[in-house]
Amino acid sequence: MYKLNSLPRLATLALALSMATSSAFAQPVFDTPANGFRGQVSSRGENVVPGTQADVTGRQFVPGQRVTLLRGDTVLNASPYVVDEQGNFKATIAIPADAVPGQHPVVVRASQPDAAAVLSLRVSPNLPLSGQQAFNQSSAKLVQGLYQSAYSPASNAVFVTSAVGRPPVTQSQLLKVDPTRLNVIKAITPAQVPDAKGGSVFAVYGVGVDDANGHVWVTNTRQDTVAVYRQSDLGLVHQFPVGTVPHARDVVVDTKRGKVIASATGEDHLSVFDAKTFKALEPITLASGVDDGKFVPMSLVLDEASGKLFTVSIGTPEAAVIDVASGKVDKVIALGNSISASGVAYDARHDRLFVASQGSDNLLIVDVASGKVLHDVPVGAGALNVAFEPVSGLAYVTNRGAGTVTVVNGEGRIVGNLDGGTFPNHVRADGKGNVFAVNKSRGAEDPKGDRITRLALRSQ
């Protein structure tokens, strides 16, 4: 009788002792964190699409930390990565074939000591080549480091800029190219920068033509300035001082109003000059409609007939419409699904804007009057620049990561996805049915690099 009654009591006592013992040795849920944690994580890959891999790099972690990567509830690495003595780790993530393109939040969980970060991993759309038979294509190799091009009806020439490498940049050329044969008519190397280390030249990047005065304007991005050359012989007309336009990118010329506008990337304004006297005029300030946001201008496109200038912001999902005559911003348009917008083009007939965004791999077609996004078209990794060709009514997008030029009609339908060679960088229409695309290379011997390509829709 006694034994029967005592067994439950003994079991209860044993359970209590066991719980007390285990709780004494259990790891606290809120143990010592990595106070002052500064870890940063990034992913690299020119064209990370479903079924491929993404390289992930971590730095400024705590040496010895163990790192686990998670997408949702799924652990992506079979065993933790161990941070090296310099605070770095490297990882490779397999992207499933059924992954949906977009920006994916990957939680980076570190232990010993505990910390966490979130990696925004971009998976790009994978579009097969298509529609090649619908386009005439002619291509020629030029020089290394092609950047932009601009067609001059007055000179019937395409002016092309090139620059190679990072500072000090010593290899750069401004080219005058025959638009039919695609051969170089004239080439010059810009002058050296006074008192610069390493023999730097005023390397040329952005380009715009002034047919009223026979000039070519270029941006000297590395020297934060601009310069003017003659179209006829590429002789230097005027070199603006270093620091005139911070990180100058694009430049356009409004010959009707006698103004030149350059985008100061990194700043919140556009620089303006008198096309004849080269005098600096009042800059155009771009105010963002995003709370605590900064409108950072990239590409520029001008509708000279209406006197409207358009630009997009790489810092916020916005586009701006500017009246050139007054120098005032008419409106700022919220773009929605746009990450790191860089390219812009305009269809004057339908009052539509085309916006290419590097971070979201898409082309947005926007009704300017209403500010409504009409179409959101996935085009490929690193959608960098776009040109609207008015004769065919088609937009051409250079996708740097994907290595393609995607052709889209006004209804948002892809009518061609063409091979753009290595790192397609820029595209510009001539107003006659042609567009000129230029691309970069993986080196001087790259057969698909450093080329100019003329594209035109074949007659139906």
PDB file of C-alpha atoms in Angstrom, residues 38-325:
ATOM      1  CA  ARG A  38      28.923  46.271 -38.469  1.00  0.00           C
ATOM      2  CA  GLY A  39      28.661  43.255 -40.742  1.00  0.00           C
ATOM      3  CA  GLN A  40      27.790  43.920 -44.384  1.00  0.00           C
ATOM      4  CA  VAL A  41      26.624  41.408 -46.973  1.00  0.00           C
ATOM      5  CA  SER A  42      26.430  41.747 -50.741  1.00  0.00           C
ATOM      6  CA  SER A  43      25.779  39.488 -53.705  1.00  0.00           C
ATOM      7  CA  ARG A  44      27.504  39.646 -57.044  1.00  0.00           C
ATOM      8  CA  GLY A  45      26.667  38.204 -60.418  1.00  0.00           C
ATOM      9  CA  GLU A  46      26.190  39.773 -63.825  1.00  0.00           C
ATOM     10  CA  ASN A  47      23.116  37.720 -64.628  1.00  0.00           C
ATOM     11  CA  VAL A  48      21.684  35.768 -61.679  1.00  0.00           C
ATOM     12  CA  VAL A  49      18.620  34.020 -63.089  1.00  0.00           C
ATOM     13  CA  PRO A  50      16.596  30.987 -61.963  1.00  0.00           C
ATOM     14  CA  GLY A  51      18.670  27.794 -62.160  1.00  0.00           C
ATOM     15  CA  THR A  52      22.041  29.528 -61.671  1.00  0.00           C
ATOM     16  CA  GLN A  53      24.138  30.559 -58.664  1.00  0.00           C
ATOM     17  CA  ALA A  54      24.752  33.762 -56.753  1.00  0.00           C
ATOM     18  CA  ASP A  55      28.026  34.634 -55.033  1.00  0.00           C
ATOM     19  CA  VAL A  56      27.606  36.180 -51.587  1.00  0.00           C
ATOM     20  CA  THR A  57      30.318  38.062 -49.711  1.00  0.00           C
ATOM     21  CA  GLY A  58      30.316  39.166 -46.080  1.00  0.00           C
ATOM     22  CA  ARG A  59      32.725  41.586 -44.460  1.00  0.00           C
ATOM     23  CA  GLN A  60      33.238  43.328 -41.127  1.00  0.00           C
ATOM     24  CA  PHE A  61      31.814  40.322 -39.266  1.00  0.00           C
ATOM     25  CA  VAL A  62      33.314  39.039 -36.012  1.00  0.00           C
ATOM     26  CA  PRO A  63      36.144  36.535 -36.658  1.00  0.00           C
ATOM     27  CA  GLY A  64      34.967  33.027 -35.832  1.00  0.00           C
ATOM     28  CA  GLN A  65      31.262  33.756 -36.190  1.00  0.00           C
ATOM     29  CA  ARG A  66      29.197  30.990 -37.767  1.00  0.00           C
ATOM     30  CA  VAL A  67      26.883  32.200 -40.516  1.00  0.00           C
ATOM     31  CA  THR A  68      23.645  30.635 -41.739  1.00  0.00           C
ATOM     32  CA  LEU A  69      21.613  31.960 -44.694  1.00  0.00           C
ATOM     33  CA  LEU A  70      17.828  31.631 -44.767  1.00  0.00           C
ATOM     34  CA  ARG A  71      15.147  32.441 -47.344  1.00  0.00           C
ATOM     35  CA  GLY A  72      11.899  32.321 -45.431  1.00  0.00           C
ATOM     36  CA  ASP A  73      12.066  29.170 -43.288  1.00  0.00           C
ATOM     37  CA  THR A  74      14.488  27.417 -45.643  1.00  0.00           C
ATOM     38  CA  VAL A  75      18.168  27.141 -44.676  1.00  0.00           C
ATOM     39  CA  LEU A  76      20.303  27.703 -47.786  1.00  0.00           C
ATOM     40  CA  ASN A  77      23.653  26.312 -46.598  1.00  0.00           C
ATOM     41  CA  ALA A  78      24.066  22.738 -45.329  1.00  0.00           C
ATOM     42  CA  SER A  79      26.620  23.794 -42.713  1.00  0.00           C
ATOM     43  CA  PRO A  80      27.439  27.239 -41.339  1.00  0.00           C
ATOM     44  CA  TYR A  81      30.099  29.394 -42.976  1.00  0.00           C
ATOM     45  CA  VAL A  82      32.891  30.367 -40.589  1.00  0.00           C
ATOM     46  CA  VAL A  83      34.100  33.974 -40.643  1.00  0.00           C
ATOM     47  CA  ASP A  84      37.855  34.241 -41.198  1.00  0.00           C
ATOM     48  CA  GLU A  85      40.390  36.218 -39.163  1.00  0.00           C
ATOM     49  CA  GLN A  86      39.815  39.320 -41.305  1.00  0.00           C
ATOM     50  CA  GLY A  87      36.065  39.265 -40.625  1.00  0.00           C
ATOM     51  CA  ASN A  88      35.095  37.994 -44.073  1.00  0.00           C
ATOM     52  CA  PHE A  89      33.229  35.036 -45.516  1.00  0.00           C
ATOM     53  CA  LYS A  90      32.252  33.895 -48.988  1.00  0.00           C
ATOM     54  CA  ALA A  91      29.285  31.786 -50.002  1.00  0.00           C
ATOM     55  CA  THR A  92      27.569  30.462 -53.100  1.00  0.00           C
ATOM     56  CA  ILE A  93      23.794  30.176 -53.206  1.00  0.00           C
ATOM     57  CA  ALA A  94      22.037  27.878 -55.650  1.00  0.00           C
ATOM     58  CA  ILE A  95      19.034  29.655 -57.178  1.00  0.00           C
ATOM     59  CA  PRO A  96      16.193  27.168 -57.780  1.00  0.00           C
ATOM     60  CA  ALA A  97      14.900  26.813 -61.321  1.00  0.00           C
ATOM     61  CA  ASP A  98      11.423  27.821 -60.139  1.00  0.00           C
ATOM     62  CA  ALA A  99      12.598  31.001 -58.382  1.00  0.00           C
ATOM     63  CA  VAL A 100      10.425  34.031 -59.095  1.00  0.00           C
ATOM     64  CA  PRO A 101      12.434  37.031 -60.386  1.00  0.00           C
ATOM     65  CA  GLY A 102      12.674  39.959 -57.995  1.00  0.00           C
ATOM     66  CA  GLN A 103      14.441  41.204 -54.877  1.00  0.00           C
ATOM     67  CA  HIS A 104      14.534  38.355 -52.353  1.00  0.00           C
ATOM     68  CA  PRO A 105      15.188  38.987 -48.626  1.00  0.00           C
ATOM     69  CA  VAL A 106      17.830  36.548 -47.390  1.00  0.00           C
ATOM     70  CA  VAL A 107      18.358  36.573 -43.618  1.00  0.00           C
ATOM     71  CA  VAL A 108      22.028  36.314 -42.664  1.00  0.00           C
ATOM     72  CA  ARG A 109      22.105  34.833 -39.171  1.00  0.00           C
ATOM     73  CA  ALA A 110      25.404  34.841 -37.265  1.00  0.00           C
ATOM     74  CA  SER A 111      26.180  33.137 -33.949  1.00  0.00           C
ATOM     75  CA  GLN A 112      29.042  33.142 -31.439  1.00  0.00           C
ATOM     76  CA  PRO A 113      28.268  36.014 -30.865  1.00  0.00           C
ATOM     77  CA  ASP A 114      24.748  36.501 -32.205  1.00  0.00           C
ATOM     78  CA  ALA A 115      23.943  39.038 -34.903  1.00  0.00           C
ATOM     79  CA  ALA A 116      21.854  39.267 -38.052  1.00  0.00           C
ATOM     80  CA  ALA A 117      21.591  41.153 -41.328  1.00  0.00           C
ATOM     81  CA  VAL A 118      19.340  41.019 -44.373  1.00  0.00           C
ATOM     82  CA  LEU A 119      20.666  40.605 -47.915  1.00  0.00           C
ATOM     83  CA  SER A 120      18.501  41.781 -50.802  1.00  0.00           C
ATOM     84  CA  LEU A 121      19.278  39.132 -53.410  1.00  0.00           C
ATOM     85  CA  ARG A 122      18.199  40.032 -56.920  1.00  0.00           C
ATOM     86  CA  VAL A 123      17.045  37.235 -59.201  1.00  0.00           C
ATOM     87  CA  SER A 124      16.669  38.521 -62.760  1.00  0.00           C
ATOM     88  CA  PRO A 125      14.237  37.406 -65.464  1.00  0.00           C
ATOM     89  CA  ASN A 126      15.672  35.000 -68.025  1.00  0.00           C
ATOM     90  CA  LEU A 127      14.401  35.949 -71.466  1.00  0.00           C
ATOM     91  CA  PRO A 128      15.482  33.848 -74.457  1.00  0.00           C
ATOM     92  CA  LEU A 129      16.672  35.576 -77.616  1.00  0.00           C
ATOM     93  CA  SER A 130      13.827  36.214 -80.027  1.00  0.00           C
ATOM     94  CA  GLY A 131      12.690  38.251 -83.005  1.00  0.00           C
ATOM     95  CA  GLN A 132      16.103  38.555 -84.659  1.00  0.00           C
ATOM     96  CA  GLN A 133      14.583  38.030 -88.106  1.00  0.00           C
ATOM     97  CA  ALA A 134      12.484  41.194 -87.722  1.00  0.00           C
ATOM     98  CA  PHE A 135      15.501  43.522 -87.491  1.00  0.00           C
ATOM     99  CA  ASN A 136      18.330  44.645 -89.731  1.00  0.00           C
ATOM    100  CA  GLN A 137      21.583  44.615 -87.796  1.00  0.00           C
ATOM    101  CA  SER A 138      25.018  45.917 -88.764  1.00  0.00           C
ATOM    102  CA  SER A 139      27.970  45.944 -86.367  1.00  0.00           C
ATOM    103  CA  ALA A 140      31.595  47.053 -86.253  1.00  0.00           C
ATOM    104  CA  LYS A 141      34.367  46.965 -83.666  1.00  0.00           C
ATOM    105  CA  LEU A 142      35.605  50.414 -82.626  1.00  0.00           C
ATOM    106  CA  VAL A 143      37.908  51.047 -79.644  1.00  0.00           C
ATOM    107  CA  GLN A 144      37.962  49.769 -76.096  1.00  0.00           C
ATOM    108  CA  GLY A 145      35.685  51.243 -73.420  1.00  0.00           C
ATOM    109  CA  LEU A 146      32.716  52.534 -75.429  1.00  0.00           C
ATOM    110  CA  TYR A 147      30.315  54.507 -73.277  1.00  0.00           C
ATOM    111  CA  GLN A 148      27.697  56.590 -75.153  1.00  0.00           C
ATOM    112  CA  SER A 149      26.811  57.769 -78.649  1.00  0.00           C
ATOM    113  CA  ALA A 150      24.858  60.673 -80.184  1.00  0.00           C
ATOM    114  CA  TYR A 151      23.776  61.187 -83.795  1.00  0.00           C
ATOM    115  CA  SER A 152      24.137  64.556 -85.535  1.00  0.00           C
ATOM    116  CA  PRO A 153      21.852  65.140 -88.550  1.00  0.00           C
ATOM    117  CA  ALA A 154      23.896  68.210 -89.528  1.00  0.00           C
ATOM    118  CA  SER A 155      27.164  66.290 -89.742  1.00  0.00           C
ATOM    119  CA  ASN A 156      25.481  62.969 -90.566  1.00  0.00           C
ATOM    120  CA  ALA A 157      27.791  61.376 -88.056  1.00  0.00           C
ATOM    121  CA  VAL A 158      27.629  59.426 -84.816  1.00  0.00           C
ATOM    122  CA  PHE A 159      29.812  60.796 -82.044  1.00  0.00           C
ATOM    123  CA  VAL A 160      30.991  58.089 -79.629  1.00  0.00           C
ATOM    124  CA  THR A 161      32.811  58.375 -76.300  1.00  0.00           C
ATOM    125  CA  SER A 162      35.172  55.830 -74.776  1.00  0.00           C
ATOM    126  CA  ALA A 163      37.122  55.532 -71.536  1.00  0.00           C
ATOM    127  CA  VAL A 164      39.028  52.588 -70.087  1.00  0.00           C
ATOM    128  CA  GLY A 165      39.570  51.675 -66.449  1.00  0.00           C
ATOM    129  CA  ARG A 166      39.442  53.526 -63.177  1.00  0.00           C
ATOM    130  CA  PRO A 167      41.404  56.616 -62.141  1.00  0.00           C
ATOM    131  CA  PRO A 168      43.906  57.591 -63.212  1.00  0.00           C
ATOM    132  CA  VAL A 169      42.215  57.158 -66.622  1.00  0.00           C
ATOM    133  CA  THR A 170      44.817  57.607 -69.344  1.00  0.00           C
ATOM    134  CA  GLN A 171      43.012  55.868 -72.218  1.00  0.00           C
ATOM    135  CA  SER A 172      40.015  57.736 -73.640  1.00  0.00           C
ATOM    136  CA  GLN A 173      38.845  58.813 -77.097  1.00  0.00           C
ATOM    137  CA  LEU A 174      36.142  60.870 -78.748  1.00  0.00           C
ATOM    138  CA  LEU A 175      35.188  59.300 -82.080  1.00  0.00           C
ATOM    139  CA  LYS A 176      33.372  60.566 -85.158  1.00  0.00           C
ATOM    140  CA  VAL A 177      31.787  57.549 -86.864  1.00  0.00           C
ATOM    141  CA  ASP A 178      30.136  57.119 -90.262  1.00  0.00           C
ATOM    142  CA  PRO A 179      26.517  56.047 -89.540  1.00  0.00           C
ATOM    143  CA  THR A 180      26.294  53.838 -92.646  1.00  0.00           C
ATOM    144  CA  ARG A 181      29.670  52.110 -92.823  1.00  0.00           C
ATOM    145  CA  LEU A 182      30.270  52.364 -89.049  1.00  0.00           C
ATOM    146  CA  ASN A 183      33.932  53.195 -89.570  1.00  0.00           C
ATOM    147  CA  VAL A 184      35.857  55.827 -87.619  1.00  0.00           C
ATOM    148  CA  ILE A 185      36.207  59.093 -89.546  1.00  0.00           C
ATOM    149  CA  LYS A 186      38.148  60.944 -86.872  1.00  0.00           C
ATOM    150  CA  ALA A 187      39.414  60.192 -83.371  1.00  0.00           C
ATOM    151  CA  ILE A 188      41.095  62.291 -80.694  1.00  0.00           C
ATOM    152  CA  THR A 189      42.441  61.722 -77.216  1.00  0.00           C
ATOM    153  CA  PRO A 190      41.449  64.413 -74.691  1.00  0.00           C
ATOM    154  CA  ALA A 191      44.126  66.608 -73.136  1.00  0.00           C
ATOM    155  CA  GLN A 192      45.853  65.695 -69.897  1.00  0.00           C
ATOM    156  CA  VAL A 193      44.474  67.074 -66.671  1.00  0.00           C
ATOM    157  CA  PRO A 194      46.859  69.749 -65.329  1.00  0.00           C
ATOM    158  CA  ASP A 195      48.783  68.664 -62.227  1.00  0.00           C
ATOM    159  CA  ALA A 196      46.960  65.327 -62.123  1.00  0.00           C
ATOM    160  CA  LYS A 197      48.719  62.219 -60.866  1.00  0.00           C
ATOM    161  CA  GLY A 198      49.336  59.293 -63.170  1.00  0.00           C
ATOM    162  CA  GLY A 199      48.881  61.171 -66.439  1.00  0.00           C
ATOM    163  CA  SER A 200      45.075  61.364 -66.274  1.00  0.00           C
ATOM    164  CA  VAL A 201      43.276  62.807 -69.279  1.00  0.00           C
ATOM    165  CA  PHE A 202      39.903  64.536 -69.404  1.00  0.00           C
ATOM    166  CA  ALA A 203      38.236  61.205 -70.200  1.00  0.00           C
ATOM    167  CA  VAL A 204      34.906  61.468 -72.056  1.00  0.00           C
ATOM    168  CA  TYR A 205      31.726  59.627 -71.025  1.00  0.00           C
ATOM    169  CA  GLY A 206      28.378  61.297 -71.812  1.00  0.00           C
ATOM    170  CA  VAL A 207      27.836  62.997 -75.183  1.00  0.00           C
ATOM    171  CA  GLY A 208      25.316  65.375 -76.788  1.00  0.00           C
ATOM    172  CA  VAL A 209      25.325  67.270 -80.090  1.00  0.00           C
ATOM    173  CA  ASP A 210      24.701  70.965 -80.766  1.00  0.00           C
ATOM    174  CA  ASP A 211      23.921  71.263 -84.476  1.00  0.00           C
ATOM    175  CA  ALA A 212      23.116  74.961 -84.207  1.00  0.00           C
ATOM    176  CA  ASN A 213      26.706  75.792 -83.264  1.00  0.00           C
ATOM    177  CA  GLY A 214      28.499  72.795 -84.750  1.00  0.00           C
ATOM    178  CA  HIS A 215      29.592  71.486 -81.355  1.00  0.00           C
ATOM    179  CA  VAL A 216      29.806  68.228 -79.446  1.00  0.00           C
ATOM    180  CA  TRP A 217      29.404  68.401 -75.675  1.00  0.00           C
ATOM    181  CA  VAL A 218      30.895  65.683 -73.487  1.00  0.00           C
ATOM    182  CA  THR A 219      30.968  64.941 -69.783  1.00  0.00           C
ATOM    183  CA  ASN A 220      34.300  64.402 -68.020  1.00  0.00           C
ATOM    184  CA  THR A 221      32.867  62.317 -65.190  1.00  0.00           C
ATOM    185  CA  ARG A 222      36.145  61.637 -63.389  1.00  0.00           C
ATOM    186  CA  GLN A 223      37.002  65.349 -63.258  1.00  0.00           C
ATOM    187  CA  ASP A 224      33.456  66.469 -62.380  1.00  0.00           C
ATOM    188  CA  THR A 225      33.159  68.684 -65.427  1.00  0.00           C
ATOM    189  CA  VAL A 226      32.203  69.048 -69.101  1.00  0.00           C
ATOM    190  CA  ALA A 227      33.904  70.048 -72.359  1.00  0.00           C
ATOM    191  CA  VAL A 228      33.006  71.264 -75.862  1.00  0.00           C
ATOM    192  CA  TYR A 229      34.532  70.054 -79.153  1.00  0.00           C
ATOM    193  CA  ARG A 230      33.975  70.966 -82.807  1.00  0.00           C
ATOM    194  CA  GLN A 231      31.963  68.475 -84.827  1.00  0.00           C
ATOM    195  CA  SER A 232      34.041  69.070 -87.954  1.00  0.00           C
ATOM    196  CA  ASP A 233      37.506  68.087 -86.721  1.00  0.00           C
ATOM    197  CA  LEU A 234      36.990  67.263 -83.018  1.00  0.00           C
ATOM    198  CA  GLY A 235      39.117  70.223 -82.020  1.00  0.00           C
ATOM    199  CA  LEU A 236      38.710  71.356 -78.419  1.00  0.00           C
ATOM    200  CA  VAL A 237      36.586  74.503 -78.156  1.00  0.00           C
ATOM    201  CA  HIS A 238      36.303  74.854 -74.388  1.00  0.00           C
ATOM    202  CA  GLN A 239      37.337  72.801 -71.391  1.00  0.00           C
ATOM    203  CA  PHE A 240      35.409  73.707 -68.251  1.00  0.00           C
ATOM    204  CA  PRO A 241      37.365  73.696 -64.977  1.00  0.00           C
ATOM    205  CA  VAL A 242      37.568  70.631 -62.772  1.00  0.00           C
ATOM    206  CA  GLY A 243      34.600  70.522 -60.388  1.00  0.00           C
ATOM    207  CA  THR A 244      32.126  72.399 -62.611  1.00  0.00           C
ATOM    208  CA  VAL A 245      29.562  69.544 -62.651  1.00  0.00           C
ATOM    209  CA  PRO A 246      29.867  66.949 -59.859  1.00  0.00           C
ATOM    210  CA  HIS A 247      30.070  63.449 -61.357  1.00  0.00           C
ATOM    211  CA  ALA A 248      28.750  64.720 -64.696  1.00  0.00           C
ATOM    212  CA  ARG A 249      26.914  61.923 -66.526  1.00  0.00           C
ATOM    213  CA  ASP A 250      24.510  62.881 -69.349  1.00  0.00           C
ATOM    214  CA  VAL A 251      24.431  66.063 -71.389  1.00  0.00           C
ATOM    215  CA  VAL A 252      21.758  67.351 -73.798  1.00  0.00           C
ATOM    216  CA  VAL A 253      21.519  70.497 -75.929  1.00  0.00           C
ATOM    217  CA  ASP A 254      18.322  72.470 -76.538  1.00  0.00           C
ATOM    218  CA  THR A 255      19.244  74.391 -79.698  1.00  0.00           C
ATOM    219  CA  LYS A 256      15.906  76.243 -79.825  1.00  0.00           C
ATOM    220  CA  ARG A 257      16.442  77.776 -76.399  1.00  0.00           C
ATOM    221  CA  GLY A 258      20.222  77.886 -76.510  1.00  0.00           C
ATOM    222  CA  LYS A 259      20.729  75.860 -73.349  1.00  0.00           C
ATOM    223  CA  VAL A 260      22.873  72.888 -72.411  1.00  0.00           C
ATOM    224  CA  ILE A 261      21.885  70.694 -69.479  1.00  0.00           C
ATOM    225  CA  ALA A 262      24.102  68.152 -67.691  1.00  0.00           C
ATOM    226  CA  SER A 263      23.111  65.716 -64.945  1.00  0.00           C
ATOM    227  CA  ALA A 264      25.136  65.949 -61.738  1.00  0.00           C
ATOM    228  CA  THR A 265      24.821  62.370 -60.534  1.00  0.00           C
ATOM    229  CA  GLY A 266      25.042  62.145 -56.772  1.00  0.00           C
ATOM    230  CA  GLU A 267      23.614  65.639 -56.387  1.00  0.00           C
ATOM    231  CA  ASP A 268      19.996  66.816 -56.513  1.00  0.00           C
ATOM    232  CA  HIS A 269      20.254  69.216 -59.416  1.00  0.00           C
ATOM    233  CA  LEU A 270      21.024  69.658 -63.109  1.00  0.00           C
ATOM    234  CA  SER A 271      23.736  72.047 -64.294  1.00  0.00           C
ATOM    235  CA  VAL A 272      22.768  74.492 -67.056  1.00  0.00           C
ATOM    236  CA  PHE A 273      24.957  76.448 -69.517  1.00  0.00           C
ATOM    237  CA  ASP A 274      24.481  78.935 -72.332  1.00  0.00           C
ATOM    238  CA  ALA A 275      25.187  77.048 -75.564  1.00  0.00           C
ATOM    239  CA  LYS A 276      27.005  79.985 -77.212  1.00  0.00           C
ATOM    240  CA  THR A 277      28.810  81.775 -74.417  1.00  0.00           C
ATOM    241  CA  PHE A 278      29.329  78.675 -72.190  1.00  0.00           C
ATOM    242  CA  LYS A 279      28.279  80.786 -69.219  1.00  0.00           C
ATOM    243  CA  ALA A 280      26.906  78.820 -66.277  1.00  0.00           C
ATOM    244  CA  LEU A 281      23.211  79.528 -65.718  1.00  0.00           C
ATOM    245  CA  GLU A 282      20.958  78.886 -62.746  1.00  0.00           C
ATOM    246  CA  PRO A 283      20.921  75.153 -61.939  1.00  0.00           C
ATOM    247  CA  ILE A 284      17.661  73.213 -61.854  1.00  0.00           C
ATOM    248  CA  THR A 285      16.940  71.808 -58.399  1.00  0.00           C
ATOM    249  CA  LEU A 286      15.116  68.478 -58.240  1.00  0.00           C
ATOM    250  CA  ALA A 287      13.055  67.984 -55.084  1.00  0.00           C
ATOM    251  CA  SER A 288      12.011  64.426 -54.247  1.00  0.00           C
ATOM    252  CA  GLY A 289       8.464  63.586 -53.263  1.00  0.00           C
ATOM    253  CA  VAL A 290       9.742  60.706 -51.115  1.00  0.00           C
ATOM    254  CA  ASP A 291      10.101  61.401 -47.384  1.00  0.00           C
ATOM    255  CA  ASP A 292      13.803  61.888 -46.602  1.00  0.00           C
ATOM    256  CA  GLY A 293      14.517  60.969 -50.222  1.00  0.00           C
ATOM    257  CA  LYS A 294      16.984  62.597 -52.592  1.00  0.00           C
ATOM    258  CA  PHE A 295      16.287  62.918 -56.297  1.00  0.00           C
ATOM    259  CA  VAL A 296      19.588  61.893 -57.907  1.00  0.00           C
ATOM    260  CA  PRO A 297      19.419  62.480 -61.698  1.00  0.00           C
ATOM    261  CA  MET A 298      20.787  60.015 -64.228  1.00  0.00           C
ATOM    262  CA  SER A 299      19.884  59.947 -67.933  1.00  0.00           C
ATOM    263  CA  LEU A 300      18.368  62.947 -69.702  1.00  0.00           C
ATOM    264  CA  VAL A 301      16.061  63.090 -72.713  1.00  0.00           C
ATOM    265  CA  LEU A 302      14.833  66.268 -74.382  1.00  0.00           C
ATOM    266  CA  ASP A 303      11.694  66.884 -76.422  1.00  0.00           C
ATOM    267  CA  GLU A 304      12.886  69.984 -78.203  1.00  0.00           C
ATOM    268  CA  ALA A 305       9.531  70.747 -79.843  1.00  0.00           C
ATOM    269  CA  SER A 306       7.740  71.178 -76.513  1.00  0.00           C
ATOM    270  CA  GLY A 307      10.777  72.335 -74.565  1.00  0.00           C
ATOM    271  CA  LYS A 308      10.341  69.584 -72.004  1.00  0.00           C
ATOM    272  CA  LEU A 309      13.235  67.731 -70.423  1.00  0.00           C
ATOM    273  CA  PHE A 310      12.882  64.407 -68.632  1.00  0.00           C
ATOM    274  CA  THR A 311      15.138  62.673 -66.139  1.00  0.00           C
ATOM    275  CA  VAL A 312      14.955  59.800 -63.648  1.00  0.00           C
ATOM    276  CA  SER A 313      16.359  59.324 -60.167  1.00  0.00           C
ATOM    277  CA  ILE A 314      18.641  56.486 -59.176  1.00  0.00           C
ATOM    278  CA  GLY A 315      18.092  57.352 -55.504  1.00  0.00           C
ATOM    279  CA  THR A 316      14.272  57.316 -55.453  1.00  0.00           C
ATOM    280  CA  PRO A 317      11.611  55.696 -57.706  1.00  0.00           C
ATOM    281  CA  GLU A 318      10.788  58.946 -59.502  1.00  0.00           C
ATOM    282  CA  ALA A 319      10.906  60.768 -62.822  1.00  0.00           C
ATOM    283  CA  ALA A 320      10.855  64.524 -63.345  1.00  0.00           C
ATOM    284  CA  VAL A 321       9.371  66.687 -66.083  1.00  0.00           C
ATOM    285  CA  ILE A 322      11.179  70.015 -66.529  1.00  0.00           C
ATOM    286  CA  ASP A 323      10.385  73.128 -68.541  1.00  0.00           C
ATOM    287  CA  VAL A 324      13.687  74.153 -70.133  1.00  0.00           C
ATOM    288  CA  ALA A 325      12.756  77.781 -70.830  1.00  0.00           C
TER     289      ALA A 325
END
